[in-house]
PDB file of C-alpha atoms in Angstrom:
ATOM      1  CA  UNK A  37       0.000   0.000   0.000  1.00 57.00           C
ATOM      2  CA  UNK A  38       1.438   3.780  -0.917  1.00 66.00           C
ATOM      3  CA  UNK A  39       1.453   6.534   1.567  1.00 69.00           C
ATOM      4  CA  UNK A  40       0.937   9.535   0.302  1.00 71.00           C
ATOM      5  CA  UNK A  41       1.838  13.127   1.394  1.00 73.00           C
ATOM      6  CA  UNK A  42      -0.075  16.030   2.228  1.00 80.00           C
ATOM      7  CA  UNK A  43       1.194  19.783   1.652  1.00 82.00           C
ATOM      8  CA  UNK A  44       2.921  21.579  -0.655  1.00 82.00           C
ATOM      9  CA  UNK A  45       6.160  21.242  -2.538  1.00 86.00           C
ATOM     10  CA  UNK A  46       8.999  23.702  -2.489  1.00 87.00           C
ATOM     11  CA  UNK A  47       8.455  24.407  -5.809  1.00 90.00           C
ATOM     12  CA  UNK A  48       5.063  25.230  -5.721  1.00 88.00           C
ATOM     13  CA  UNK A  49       5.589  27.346  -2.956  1.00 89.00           C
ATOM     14  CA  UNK A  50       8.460  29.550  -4.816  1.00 92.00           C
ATOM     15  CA  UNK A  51       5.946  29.557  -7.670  1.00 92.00           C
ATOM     16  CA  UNK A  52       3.221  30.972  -5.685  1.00 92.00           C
ATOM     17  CA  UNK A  53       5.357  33.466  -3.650  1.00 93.00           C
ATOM     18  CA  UNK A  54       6.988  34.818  -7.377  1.00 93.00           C
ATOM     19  CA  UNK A  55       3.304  35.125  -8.637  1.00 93.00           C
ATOM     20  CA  UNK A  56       2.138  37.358  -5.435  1.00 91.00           C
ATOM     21  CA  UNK A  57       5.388  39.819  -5.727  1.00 90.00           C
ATOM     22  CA  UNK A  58       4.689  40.080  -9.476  1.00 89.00           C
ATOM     23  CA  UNK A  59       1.111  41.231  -8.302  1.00 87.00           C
ATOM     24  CA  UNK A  60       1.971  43.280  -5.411  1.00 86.00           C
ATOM     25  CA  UNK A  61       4.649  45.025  -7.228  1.00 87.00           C
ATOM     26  CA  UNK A  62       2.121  46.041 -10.025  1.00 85.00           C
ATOM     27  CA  UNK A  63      -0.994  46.580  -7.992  1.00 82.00           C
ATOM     28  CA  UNK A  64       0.739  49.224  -5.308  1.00 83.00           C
ATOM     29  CA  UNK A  65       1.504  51.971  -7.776  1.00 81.00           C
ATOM     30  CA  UNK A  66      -2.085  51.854  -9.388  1.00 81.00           C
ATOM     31  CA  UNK A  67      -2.970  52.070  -5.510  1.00 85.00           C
ATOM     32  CA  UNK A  68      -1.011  55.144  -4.898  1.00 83.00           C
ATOM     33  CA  UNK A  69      -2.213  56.928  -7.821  1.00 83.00           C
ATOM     34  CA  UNK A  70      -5.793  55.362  -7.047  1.00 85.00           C
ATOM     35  CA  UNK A  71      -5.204  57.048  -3.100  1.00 85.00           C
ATOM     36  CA  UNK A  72      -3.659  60.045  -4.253  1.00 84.00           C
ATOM     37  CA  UNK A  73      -6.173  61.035  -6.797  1.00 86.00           C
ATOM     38  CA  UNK A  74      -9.039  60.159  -4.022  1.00 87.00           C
ATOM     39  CA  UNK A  75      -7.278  62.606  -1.822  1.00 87.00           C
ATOM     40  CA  UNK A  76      -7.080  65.112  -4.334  1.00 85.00           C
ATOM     41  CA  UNK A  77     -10.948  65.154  -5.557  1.00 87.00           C
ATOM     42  CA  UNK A  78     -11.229  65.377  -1.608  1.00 87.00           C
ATOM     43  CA  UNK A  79      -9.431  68.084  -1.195  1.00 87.00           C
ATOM     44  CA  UNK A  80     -10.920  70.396  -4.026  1.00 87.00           C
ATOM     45  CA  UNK A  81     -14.254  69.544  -3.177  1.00 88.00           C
ATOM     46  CA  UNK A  82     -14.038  70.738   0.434  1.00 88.00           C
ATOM     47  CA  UNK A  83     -12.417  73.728  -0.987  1.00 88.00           C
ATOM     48  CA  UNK A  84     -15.163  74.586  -3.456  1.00 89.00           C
ATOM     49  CA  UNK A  85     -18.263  73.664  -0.924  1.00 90.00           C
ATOM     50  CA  UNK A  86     -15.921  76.405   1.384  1.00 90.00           C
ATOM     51  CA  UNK A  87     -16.949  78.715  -1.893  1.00 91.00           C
ATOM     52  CA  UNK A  88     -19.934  78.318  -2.632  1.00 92.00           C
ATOM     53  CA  UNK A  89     -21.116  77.879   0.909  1.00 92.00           C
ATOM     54  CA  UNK A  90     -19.658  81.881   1.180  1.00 92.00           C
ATOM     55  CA  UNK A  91     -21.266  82.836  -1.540  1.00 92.00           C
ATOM     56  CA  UNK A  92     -24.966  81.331  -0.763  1.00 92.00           C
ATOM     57  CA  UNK A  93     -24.820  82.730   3.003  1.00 90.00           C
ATOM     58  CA  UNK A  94     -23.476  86.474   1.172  1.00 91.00           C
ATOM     59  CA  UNK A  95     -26.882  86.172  -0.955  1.00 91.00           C
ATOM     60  CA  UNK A  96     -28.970  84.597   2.295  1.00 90.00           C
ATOM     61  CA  UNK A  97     -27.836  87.249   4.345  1.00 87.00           C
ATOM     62  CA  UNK A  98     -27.350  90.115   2.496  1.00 88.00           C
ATOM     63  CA  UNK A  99     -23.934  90.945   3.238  1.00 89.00           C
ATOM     64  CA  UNK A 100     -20.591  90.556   1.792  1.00 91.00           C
ATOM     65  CA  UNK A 101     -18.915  86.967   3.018  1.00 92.00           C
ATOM     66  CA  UNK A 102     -14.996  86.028   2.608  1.00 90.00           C
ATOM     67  CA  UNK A 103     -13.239  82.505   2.678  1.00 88.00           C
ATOM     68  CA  UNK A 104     -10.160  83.706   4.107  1.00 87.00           C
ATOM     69  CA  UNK A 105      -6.603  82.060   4.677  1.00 84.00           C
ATOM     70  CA  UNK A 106      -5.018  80.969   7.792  1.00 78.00           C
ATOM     71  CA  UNK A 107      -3.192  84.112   9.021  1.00 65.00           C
ATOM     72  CA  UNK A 108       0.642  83.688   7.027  1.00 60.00           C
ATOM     73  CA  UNK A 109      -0.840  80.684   5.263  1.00 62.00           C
ATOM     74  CA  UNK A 110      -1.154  79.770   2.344  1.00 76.00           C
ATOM     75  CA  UNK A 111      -4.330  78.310   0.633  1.00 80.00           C
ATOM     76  CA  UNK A 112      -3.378  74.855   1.919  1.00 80.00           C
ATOM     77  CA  UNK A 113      -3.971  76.263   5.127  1.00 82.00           C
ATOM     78  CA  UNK A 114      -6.994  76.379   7.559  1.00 85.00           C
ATOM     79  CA  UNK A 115      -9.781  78.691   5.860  1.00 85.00           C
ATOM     80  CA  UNK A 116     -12.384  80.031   7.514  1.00 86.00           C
ATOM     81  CA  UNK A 117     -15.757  81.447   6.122  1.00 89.00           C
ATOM     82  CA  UNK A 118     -16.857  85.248   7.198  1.00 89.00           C
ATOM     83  CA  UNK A 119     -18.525  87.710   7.535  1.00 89.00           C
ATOM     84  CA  UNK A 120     -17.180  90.993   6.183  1.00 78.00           C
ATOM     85  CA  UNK A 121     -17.110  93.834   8.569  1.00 68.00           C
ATOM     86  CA  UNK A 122     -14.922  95.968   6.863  1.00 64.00           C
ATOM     87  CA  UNK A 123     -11.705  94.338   7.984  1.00 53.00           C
ATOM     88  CA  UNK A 124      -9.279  92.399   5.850  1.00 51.00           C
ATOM     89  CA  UNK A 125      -7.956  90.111   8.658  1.00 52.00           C
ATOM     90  CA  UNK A 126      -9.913  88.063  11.214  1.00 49.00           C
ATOM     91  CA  UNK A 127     -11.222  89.841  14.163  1.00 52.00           C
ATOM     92  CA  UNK A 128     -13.418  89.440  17.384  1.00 48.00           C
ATOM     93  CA  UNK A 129     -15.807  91.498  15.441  1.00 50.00           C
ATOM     94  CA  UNK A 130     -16.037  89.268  12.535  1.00 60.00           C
ATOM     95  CA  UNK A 131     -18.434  86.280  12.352  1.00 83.00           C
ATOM     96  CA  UNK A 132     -16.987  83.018  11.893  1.00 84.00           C
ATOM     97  CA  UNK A 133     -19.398  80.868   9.652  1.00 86.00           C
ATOM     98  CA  UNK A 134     -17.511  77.711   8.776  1.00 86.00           C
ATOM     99  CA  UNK A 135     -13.599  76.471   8.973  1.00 87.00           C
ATOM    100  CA  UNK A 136     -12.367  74.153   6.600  1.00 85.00           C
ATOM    101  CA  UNK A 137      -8.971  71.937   7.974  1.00 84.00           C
ATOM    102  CA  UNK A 138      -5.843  72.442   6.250  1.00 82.00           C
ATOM    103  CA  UNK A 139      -4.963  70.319   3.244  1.00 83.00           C
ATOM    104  CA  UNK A 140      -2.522  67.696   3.575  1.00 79.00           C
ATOM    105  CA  UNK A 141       1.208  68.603   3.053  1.00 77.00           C
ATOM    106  CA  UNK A 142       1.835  66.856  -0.369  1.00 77.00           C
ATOM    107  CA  UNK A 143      -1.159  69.275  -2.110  1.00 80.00           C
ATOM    108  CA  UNK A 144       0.041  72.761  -3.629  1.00 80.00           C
ATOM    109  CA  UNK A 145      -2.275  75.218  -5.361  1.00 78.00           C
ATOM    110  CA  UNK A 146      -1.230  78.143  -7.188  1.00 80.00           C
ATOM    111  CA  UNK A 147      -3.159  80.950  -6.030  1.00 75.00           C
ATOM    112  CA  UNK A 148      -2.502  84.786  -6.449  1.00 74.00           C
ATOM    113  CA  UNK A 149      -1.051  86.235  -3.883  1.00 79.00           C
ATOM    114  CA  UNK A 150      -4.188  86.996  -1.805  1.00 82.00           C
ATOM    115  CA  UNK A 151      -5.443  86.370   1.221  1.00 81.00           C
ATOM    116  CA  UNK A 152      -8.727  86.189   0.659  1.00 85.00           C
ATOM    117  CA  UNK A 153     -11.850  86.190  -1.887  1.00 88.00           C
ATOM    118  CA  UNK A 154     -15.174  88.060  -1.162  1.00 90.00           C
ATOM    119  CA  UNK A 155     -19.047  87.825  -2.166  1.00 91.00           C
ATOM    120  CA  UNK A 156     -21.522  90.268  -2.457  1.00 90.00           C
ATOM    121  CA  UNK A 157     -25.000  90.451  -1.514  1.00 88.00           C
ATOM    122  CA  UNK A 158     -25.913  89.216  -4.964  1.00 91.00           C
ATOM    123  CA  UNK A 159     -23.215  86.127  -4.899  1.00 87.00           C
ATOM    124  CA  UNK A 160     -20.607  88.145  -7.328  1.00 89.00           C
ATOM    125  CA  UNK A 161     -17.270  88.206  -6.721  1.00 90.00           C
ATOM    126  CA  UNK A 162     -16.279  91.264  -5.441  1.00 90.00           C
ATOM    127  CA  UNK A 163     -12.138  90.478  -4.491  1.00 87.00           C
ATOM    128  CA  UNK A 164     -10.121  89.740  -6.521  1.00 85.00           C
ATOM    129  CA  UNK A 165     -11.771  91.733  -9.309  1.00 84.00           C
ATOM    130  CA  UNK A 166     -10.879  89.444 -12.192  1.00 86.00           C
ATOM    131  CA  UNK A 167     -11.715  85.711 -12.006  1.00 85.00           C
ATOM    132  CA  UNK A 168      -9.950  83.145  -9.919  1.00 84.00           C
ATOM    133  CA  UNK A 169      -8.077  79.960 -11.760  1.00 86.00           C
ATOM    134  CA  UNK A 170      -6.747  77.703  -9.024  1.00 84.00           C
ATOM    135  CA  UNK A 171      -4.844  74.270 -10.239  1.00 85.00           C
ATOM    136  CA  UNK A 172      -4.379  72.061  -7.446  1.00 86.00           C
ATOM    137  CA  UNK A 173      -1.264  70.011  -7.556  1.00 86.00           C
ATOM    138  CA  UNK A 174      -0.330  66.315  -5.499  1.00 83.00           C
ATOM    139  CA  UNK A 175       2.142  64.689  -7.058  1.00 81.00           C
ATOM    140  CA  UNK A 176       1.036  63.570 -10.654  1.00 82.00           C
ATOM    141  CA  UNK A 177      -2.541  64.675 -10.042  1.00 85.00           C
ATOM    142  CA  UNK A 178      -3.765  67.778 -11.080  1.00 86.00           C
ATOM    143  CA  UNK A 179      -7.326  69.234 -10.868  1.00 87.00           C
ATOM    144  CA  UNK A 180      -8.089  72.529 -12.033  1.00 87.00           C
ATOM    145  CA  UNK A 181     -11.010  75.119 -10.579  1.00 87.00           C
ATOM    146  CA  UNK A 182     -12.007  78.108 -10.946  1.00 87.00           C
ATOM    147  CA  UNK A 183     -14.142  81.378  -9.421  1.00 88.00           C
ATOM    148  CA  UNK A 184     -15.762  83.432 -12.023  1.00 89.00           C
ATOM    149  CA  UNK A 185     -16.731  87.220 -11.944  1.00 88.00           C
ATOM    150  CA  UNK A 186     -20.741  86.206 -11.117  1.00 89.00           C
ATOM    151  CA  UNK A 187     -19.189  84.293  -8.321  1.00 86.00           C
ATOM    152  CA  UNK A 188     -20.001  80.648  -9.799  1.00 89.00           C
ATOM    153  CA  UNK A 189     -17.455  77.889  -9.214  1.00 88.00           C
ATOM    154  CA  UNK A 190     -16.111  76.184 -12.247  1.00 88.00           C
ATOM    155  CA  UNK A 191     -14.983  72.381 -11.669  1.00 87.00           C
ATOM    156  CA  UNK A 192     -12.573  71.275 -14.518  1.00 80.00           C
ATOM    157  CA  UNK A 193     -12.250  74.332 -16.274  1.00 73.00           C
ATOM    158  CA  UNK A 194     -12.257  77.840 -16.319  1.00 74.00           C
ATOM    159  CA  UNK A 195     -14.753  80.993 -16.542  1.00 78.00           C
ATOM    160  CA  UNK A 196     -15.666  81.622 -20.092  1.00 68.00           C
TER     161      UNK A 196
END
């Protein structure tokens, strides 16, 4: 009578361990770019709700509403949503609406140099005067944005 063995040979073993590093080793940068482009659409849409949230409480209300940068930030920063009382930089007298967290450290935008964009009573945008084209930047992945003149937010493009 023939005894037989249970298991696994070495060979099949090495076979199966080659197979998984060939998978692992193209699978992880398709899940990088997969994590970093999540992060990204993350990112810009918490920055555009920030916008258009200012913009619909400056019509709601009646009064001109900024998104404003972290004091000595950059737009990565914290923002915070406000309303205008005549002062360019955050005050007591200033109401606090909404703060949106910082972006992580591996996003860049390129912003003009301001520190922050207001809304009229009738949802314009009142500062900067021209339209604002923002291009967000982590590592390969790039989304673009923009804030037109009549204050609407343009995903993917620019104002026309």
């Amino acid at each position: 009578m023939r005894h037989g063995y249970k298991g696994f040979t070495l060979v099949e073993l090495m076979v199966t361990v080659a197979v998984l590093a060939i998978l692992i080793t193209v699978g992880i940068p398709s899940f990088v770019g997969l994590l970093n482009s999540s992060k990204a659409d993350t990112e810009v849409g918490d920055m555009v709700r920030a916008f258009n949230y200012a913009r619909l409480e400056a019509i709601n209300r009646g009064m001109p509403t900024q998104v404003r940068t972290e004091a000595g930030s950059n737009w990565t920063g914290k923002l915070s949503v406000v309303i205008n009382t005549g002062a360019t930089a955050p005050t007591a007298a200033s109401s606090t609406l909404r703060v949106i967290p910082a972006m992580s450290s591996a996003a860049a935008l390129n912003t003009p140099n301001i520190v922050y964009i207001e809304f009229n009573n009738m949802g314009a945008l009142t500062y900067p005067a021209s339209a604002l084209n923002i291009t967000y930047t982590r590592g390969a992945v790039t989304r673009n944005f923009a804030v037109c003149v009549n204050g609407r937010v343009v995903v993917s493009g620019t104002c026309g």
